[in-house]
XYZ file of C-alpha atoms in Angstrom:
343
model
C 0.516 17.102 -24.202
C -2.254 18.891 -22.852
C -6.526 19.118 -23.582
C -8.946 21.398 -23.109
C -11.338 21.819 -20.041
C -14.082 20.206 -22.429
C -11.667 17.398 -23.757
C -11.513 16.162 -20.520
C -14.965 16.464 -19.466
C -16.186 14.719 -22.280
C -13.903 11.741 -21.954
C -14.545 11.031 -18.494
C -18.994 12.023 -18.304
C -18.376 14.890 -16.780
C -20.151 18.352 -16.729
C -18.647 21.627 -17.320
C -18.889 24.644 -14.634
C -16.820 27.234 -16.004
C -13.779 27.781 -18.931
C -14.622 25.080 -21.152
C -11.819 26.469 -23.287
C -8.711 26.643 -20.394
C -6.194 24.172 -22.007
C -4.557 21.843 -19.217
C -1.172 21.134 -19.241
C -0.824 19.268 -16.343
C -2.078 17.514 -12.850
C -0.634 18.700 -9.627
C -2.420 19.458 -5.712
C -5.063 21.798 -4.956
C -2.160 23.485 -3.122
C 0.586 23.523 -5.421
C -1.386 23.543 -8.610
C -0.785 26.655 -11.034
C -3.373 28.065 -13.835
C -2.840 25.771 -16.432
C -3.248 22.426 -14.280
C -5.595 20.237 -12.821
C -6.660 19.209 -9.258
C -9.499 17.092 -7.659
C -10.920 17.289 -4.433
C -11.657 14.075 -2.959
C -12.090 14.124 0.505
C -14.867 17.156 1.640
C -12.351 17.790 4.051
C -10.415 19.876 2.206
C -12.610 22.303 0.494
C -10.837 25.154 2.496
C -8.574 24.623 -0.024
C -11.119 25.201 -2.868
C -11.444 28.832 -1.952
C -7.050 29.515 -2.227
C -6.350 27.094 -4.648
C -4.604 28.220 -7.855
C -5.389 25.408 -9.750
C -7.243 26.503 -13.545
C -9.782 23.507 -13.324
C -10.370 21.216 -10.474
C -12.489 17.642 -10.498
C -15.774 17.468 -7.929
C -18.045 15.136 -7.540
C -21.327 16.111 -8.573
C -22.588 16.868 -5.281
C -19.928 19.281 -3.666
C -21.043 22.697 -2.965
C -18.596 25.123 -1.871
C -16.700 28.792 -3.314
C -14.034 28.751 -5.564
C -12.456 30.656 -8.867
C -11.173 27.381 -10.573
C -14.004 25.996 -13.077
C -14.674 22.242 -12.019
C -15.767 19.831 -13.739
C -18.298 17.730 -12.051
C -18.022 13.715 -12.388
C -19.155 10.638 -10.046
C -15.984 10.063 -8.325
C -13.143 12.921 -8.306
C -10.519 10.308 -7.091
C -10.834 7.697 -9.822
C -11.904 10.655 -12.507
C -8.232 13.082 -11.165
C -6.662 9.204 -12.478
C -7.011 8.847 -15.525
C -6.178 12.605 -16.349
C -2.962 11.643 -14.582
C -2.194 9.152 -16.523
C -3.299 11.006 -20.014
C -0.986 13.622 -19.740
C 1.705 11.916 -17.846
C 5.475 11.440 -19.942
C 5.370 9.039 -22.346
C 5.813 5.269 -20.693
C 9.034 3.797 -20.706
C 9.170 0.959 -23.108
C 11.354 -2.100 -23.075
C 13.125 -3.592 -25.569
C 13.368 -7.449 -26.156
C 16.427 -9.138 -25.265
C 19.050 -9.926 -22.793
C 21.546 -7.681 -21.927
C 25.555 -8.577 -22.640
C 26.235 -7.863 -18.349
C 23.581 -10.402 -17.533
C 24.394 -13.986 -15.933
C 22.021 -16.489 -17.319
C 22.510 -20.247 -16.387
C 21.956 -22.657 -19.558
C 19.029 -24.661 -18.305
C 17.044 -21.021 -17.201
C 13.593 -21.333 -19.997
C 12.833 -17.999 -20.965
C 9.667 -17.362 -22.735
C 8.919 -14.828 -25.991
C 9.900 -11.404 -26.057
C 11.491 -11.294 -22.257
C 13.903 -8.869 -21.519
C 17.133 -8.982 -19.105
C 18.781 -5.568 -18.816
C 22.187 -4.732 -16.943
C 23.907 -7.049 -14.517
C 20.546 -9.524 -14.285
C 20.977 -12.569 -12.962
C 19.122 -15.828 -13.465
C 20.142 -18.965 -11.863
C 19.747 -22.771 -12.864
C 16.392 -23.760 -13.604
C 14.934 -20.906 -13.260
C 11.658 -20.294 -15.795
C 9.972 -16.738 -17.099
C 7.023 -15.717 -18.752
C 6.877 -14.200 -22.036
C 6.766 -10.574 -22.464
C 8.344 -10.371 -18.482
C 11.213 -7.564 -17.930
C 13.668 -7.336 -15.244
C 15.062 -3.880 -16.194
C 18.540 -4.155 -14.372
C 20.522 -6.078 -11.449
C 17.641 -8.680 -10.503
C 18.291 -11.903 -9.376
C 15.968 -14.655 -9.875
C 17.301 -17.766 -7.747
C 17.161 -21.107 -8.477
C 13.908 -23.258 -10.024
C 11.583 -19.911 -9.640
C 9.030 -19.536 -11.954
C 7.816 -16.263 -13.048
C 4.672 -15.433 -14.843
C 3.800 -13.888 -18.020
C 4.250 -9.451 -18.432
C 5.642 -9.099 -14.809
C 7.800 -6.325 -14.280
C 10.793 -6.434 -11.933
C 12.331 -2.918 -11.054
C 15.956 -2.909 -10.047
C 17.744 -4.738 -7.058
C 14.660 -6.960 -6.548
C 15.456 -10.561 -5.350
C 13.766 -13.724 -6.278
C 14.869 -16.494 -3.898
C 15.147 -20.256 -4.600
C 11.665 -21.607 -5.654
C 9.361 -18.189 -5.594
C 6.349 -18.656 -7.995
C 4.965 -15.702 -8.901
C 1.761 -15.041 -11.485
C 0.665 -13.601 -13.955
C 1.423 -9.567 -14.347
C 3.233 -9.202 -10.921
C 4.914 -6.429 -10.245
C 7.824 -5.763 -7.687
C 9.145 -2.499 -7.004
C 13.010 -1.615 -6.563
C 14.399 -3.889 -3.423
C 11.881 -6.002 -2.866
C 12.824 -9.073 -1.285
C 10.823 -12.220 -1.791
C 11.729 -15.540 -0.091
C 14.615 -14.613 2.716
C 14.277 -17.135 4.818
C 11.739 -16.586 7.635
C 12.725 -15.703 11.425
C 13.063 -19.184 12.847
C 15.005 -20.463 15.796
C 15.094 -22.167 18.890
C 17.104 -22.155 21.204
C 19.367 -24.709 22.598
C 21.856 -24.483 25.747
C 21.374 -21.053 25.831
C 22.330 -20.059 22.164
C 19.892 -20.091 19.211
C 19.966 -22.311 16.518
C 19.092 -21.631 13.632
C 15.543 -24.113 11.969
C 15.831 -25.026 8.656
C 13.350 -22.579 6.127
C 12.196 -25.067 3.737
C 9.014 -23.713 2.166
C 8.236 -21.156 -0.194
C 6.439 -17.787 -1.319
C 3.580 -17.674 -4.075
C 2.574 -14.438 -5.030
C -0.759 -15.058 -7.369
C -1.831 -13.189 -10.734
C -2.000 -9.531 -10.930
C 0.021 -8.771 -6.934
C 2.097 -5.390 -6.558
C 5.171 -5.724 -4.262
C 6.628 -2.311 -2.870
C 10.220 -0.964 -2.916
C 12.100 -2.983 -0.105
C 9.351 -4.970 1.323
C 10.363 -8.344 2.195
C 8.607 -11.763 2.591
C 9.881 -14.534 4.094
C 9.689 -17.982 2.540
C 7.653 -20.378 4.480
C 9.370 -22.500 7.521
C 7.694 -25.443 5.557
C 4.447 -25.036 3.194
C 3.536 -21.894 1.822
C 3.825 -17.880 2.178
C 1.164 -17.056 -0.114
C -0.412 -13.430 -1.345
C -3.729 -13.432 -3.017
C -4.375 -12.161 -6.498
C -4.780 -8.840 -6.832
C -3.244 -7.493 -3.739
C -0.758 -4.713 -3.136
C 1.374 -4.120 -0.266
C 3.090 -0.374 -0.298
C 6.861 0.179 0.421
C 8.862 -1.118 3.750
C 6.858 -4.207 4.208
C 7.494 -7.163 6.659
C 5.278 -10.329 5.769
C 7.113 -13.140 8.079
C 7.142 -17.156 7.454
C 3.886 -18.710 6.518
C 1.630 -15.599 6.242
C -1.483 -16.043 3.865
C -2.855 -12.987 2.555
C -6.315 -12.802 0.527
C -7.282 -11.505 -2.938
C -7.801 -7.654 -3.504
C -6.336 -6.953 0.349
C -4.129 -3.010 -0.053
C -1.663 -2.863 3.266
C -0.087 0.241 3.800
C 3.461 1.437 4.549
C 5.262 -0.021 7.165
C 3.053 -2.699 8.128
C 4.461 -5.669 9.841
C 2.640 -9.429 10.231
C 4.047 -11.976 12.614
C 4.758 -15.545 11.701
C 1.602 -18.294 9.940
C -0.942 -14.858 10.345
C -4.246 -15.193 7.932
C -4.596 -11.789 6.541
C -8.689 -12.424 4.283
C -9.218 -11.206 1.230
C -10.281 -6.981 0.296
C -8.720 -6.487 3.989
C -7.253 -2.770 4.170
C -4.599 -1.301 6.807
C -3.383 1.634 7.139
C 0.424 2.162 8.046
C 2.265 1.073 10.745
C -0.192 -1.770 11.670
C 1.551 -4.718 13.724
C -0.330 -8.342 13.356
C 0.246 -11.096 16.019
C 1.365 -14.485 15.327
C -1.143 -16.992 14.102
C -4.139 -14.518 14.171
C -7.038 -14.820 11.500
C -8.047 -11.121 10.235
C -11.567 -12.096 8.673
C -12.299 -10.615 4.797
C -13.422 -7.624 4.285
C -11.840 -5.810 7.486
C -10.262 -2.348 8.253
C -7.612 -1.872 10.310
C -6.387 1.790 11.284
C -3.099 3.210 11.023
C -0.711 2.829 13.845
C -2.913 -0.207 15.027
C -1.893 -3.319 17.198
C -3.751 -6.533 16.383
C -3.488 -8.605 19.124
C -6.207 -10.926 18.957
C -8.159 -12.613 15.723
C -10.895 -9.828 14.744
C -14.367 -11.042 13.056
C -14.742 -10.345 8.921
C -16.174 -6.625 8.020
C -14.600 -5.086 11.311
C -12.989 -1.773 11.795
C -10.710 -1.698 14.503
C -8.167 0.914 16.025
C -5.777 1.415 18.683
C -2.950 -0.587 20.865
C -4.012 -2.902 21.253
C -6.292 -3.037 18.690
C -10.837 -2.930 19.393
C -13.401 -1.835 17.255
C -12.966 1.638 16.331
C -15.961 3.566 17.812
C -15.322 1.707 20.918
C -11.543 2.258 20.746
C -12.047 5.842 19.551
C -14.054 6.581 22.573
C -12.036 5.380 25.369
C -9.080 7.344 23.970
C -11.154 10.530 24.243
C -11.579 9.632 27.877
C -8.216 8.950 27.927
C -7.108 12.371 26.597
C -9.818 14.083 29.420
C -7.596 12.156 32.193
C -5.413 15.714 33.239
C -8.734 17.872 33.559
C -10.680 15.316 35.145
C -7.338 15.177 37.566
C -8.062 18.925 38.074
C -11.569 18.090 38.927
C -10.802 15.462 41.796
C -8.026 17.844 43.105
C -10.179 20.757 43.317
C -12.713 18.676 44.883
C -10.379 17.223 47.025
C -9.627 20.520 48.315
C -12.612 21.571 48.808
C -13.951 19.299 50.975
C -10.757 19.314 53.110
C -11.965 22.776 53.658
C -15.179 21.867 54.940
C -14.149 19.102 56.903
C -11.533 21.239 58.443
C -14.611 24.136 59.274
C -16.333 21.289 61.148
């Protein structure tokens, strides 16, 4: 599939600067794009790449100024527009034919809604309920008495342990494990004794969980992920954690038990949050930060231990200057010693 630049601009309500008749056959990054491909400039700091890109056409903001040989389409948001174009030019979507594959194992008392797809080697245990239109691609395990909503999509090797509940339109990427036992032990006579983890996990509507991410069942009560929240790959969510609505957590985040993460929160990669802490709504925690105390709403945090970003960056800048400061101090001590020796 392909579109001309003029067709793309019309669909995006954008403005063309350059060759509107150019045919676009794909999308790519600025440094990898070829003359028949479209790219975008989402962050002004990558503007130098505009001088060297071989892309035939680039989406830019209405306000961008700079040098480039590429045809431009000016739009309100280059990021959002690029996502739309990528979707239009994508390979055909994979469709799944409803039905139960012969190799699947489905308990006699499991309840499946209309047009459910159960792929090869899936297992659905006793008492499970699967909503209409849901797709289990292959090798998915649905534990005893789980409740899965409508129009969900679970990719291969997903595991839902017993009593887990999901809302509608939930997406679980490959290898996600929902409802494994929380890390609960007590030491008795020098040995670790397991504390039963008798709670559940609840994923609300429109949640998406990345590949090989794990969400532990609660020790009691619920571990809950709020509506519209998105978790990246390789994230660990411990028992009794609650995460609000429309929150986004990047890869390798770790959240300790009973922490509460608010709504519309954003975590960069490898953020760590201590147990029983409260992160307020609309907070941003920058990558590799370690949160060791409660964070008020609408904060921007950075560092380990995490502190307000402006304060943390000033501290970091000072620390980076320590070798220079040490050298200057040594020179001052040497001069002082020389003056004292002359007296």
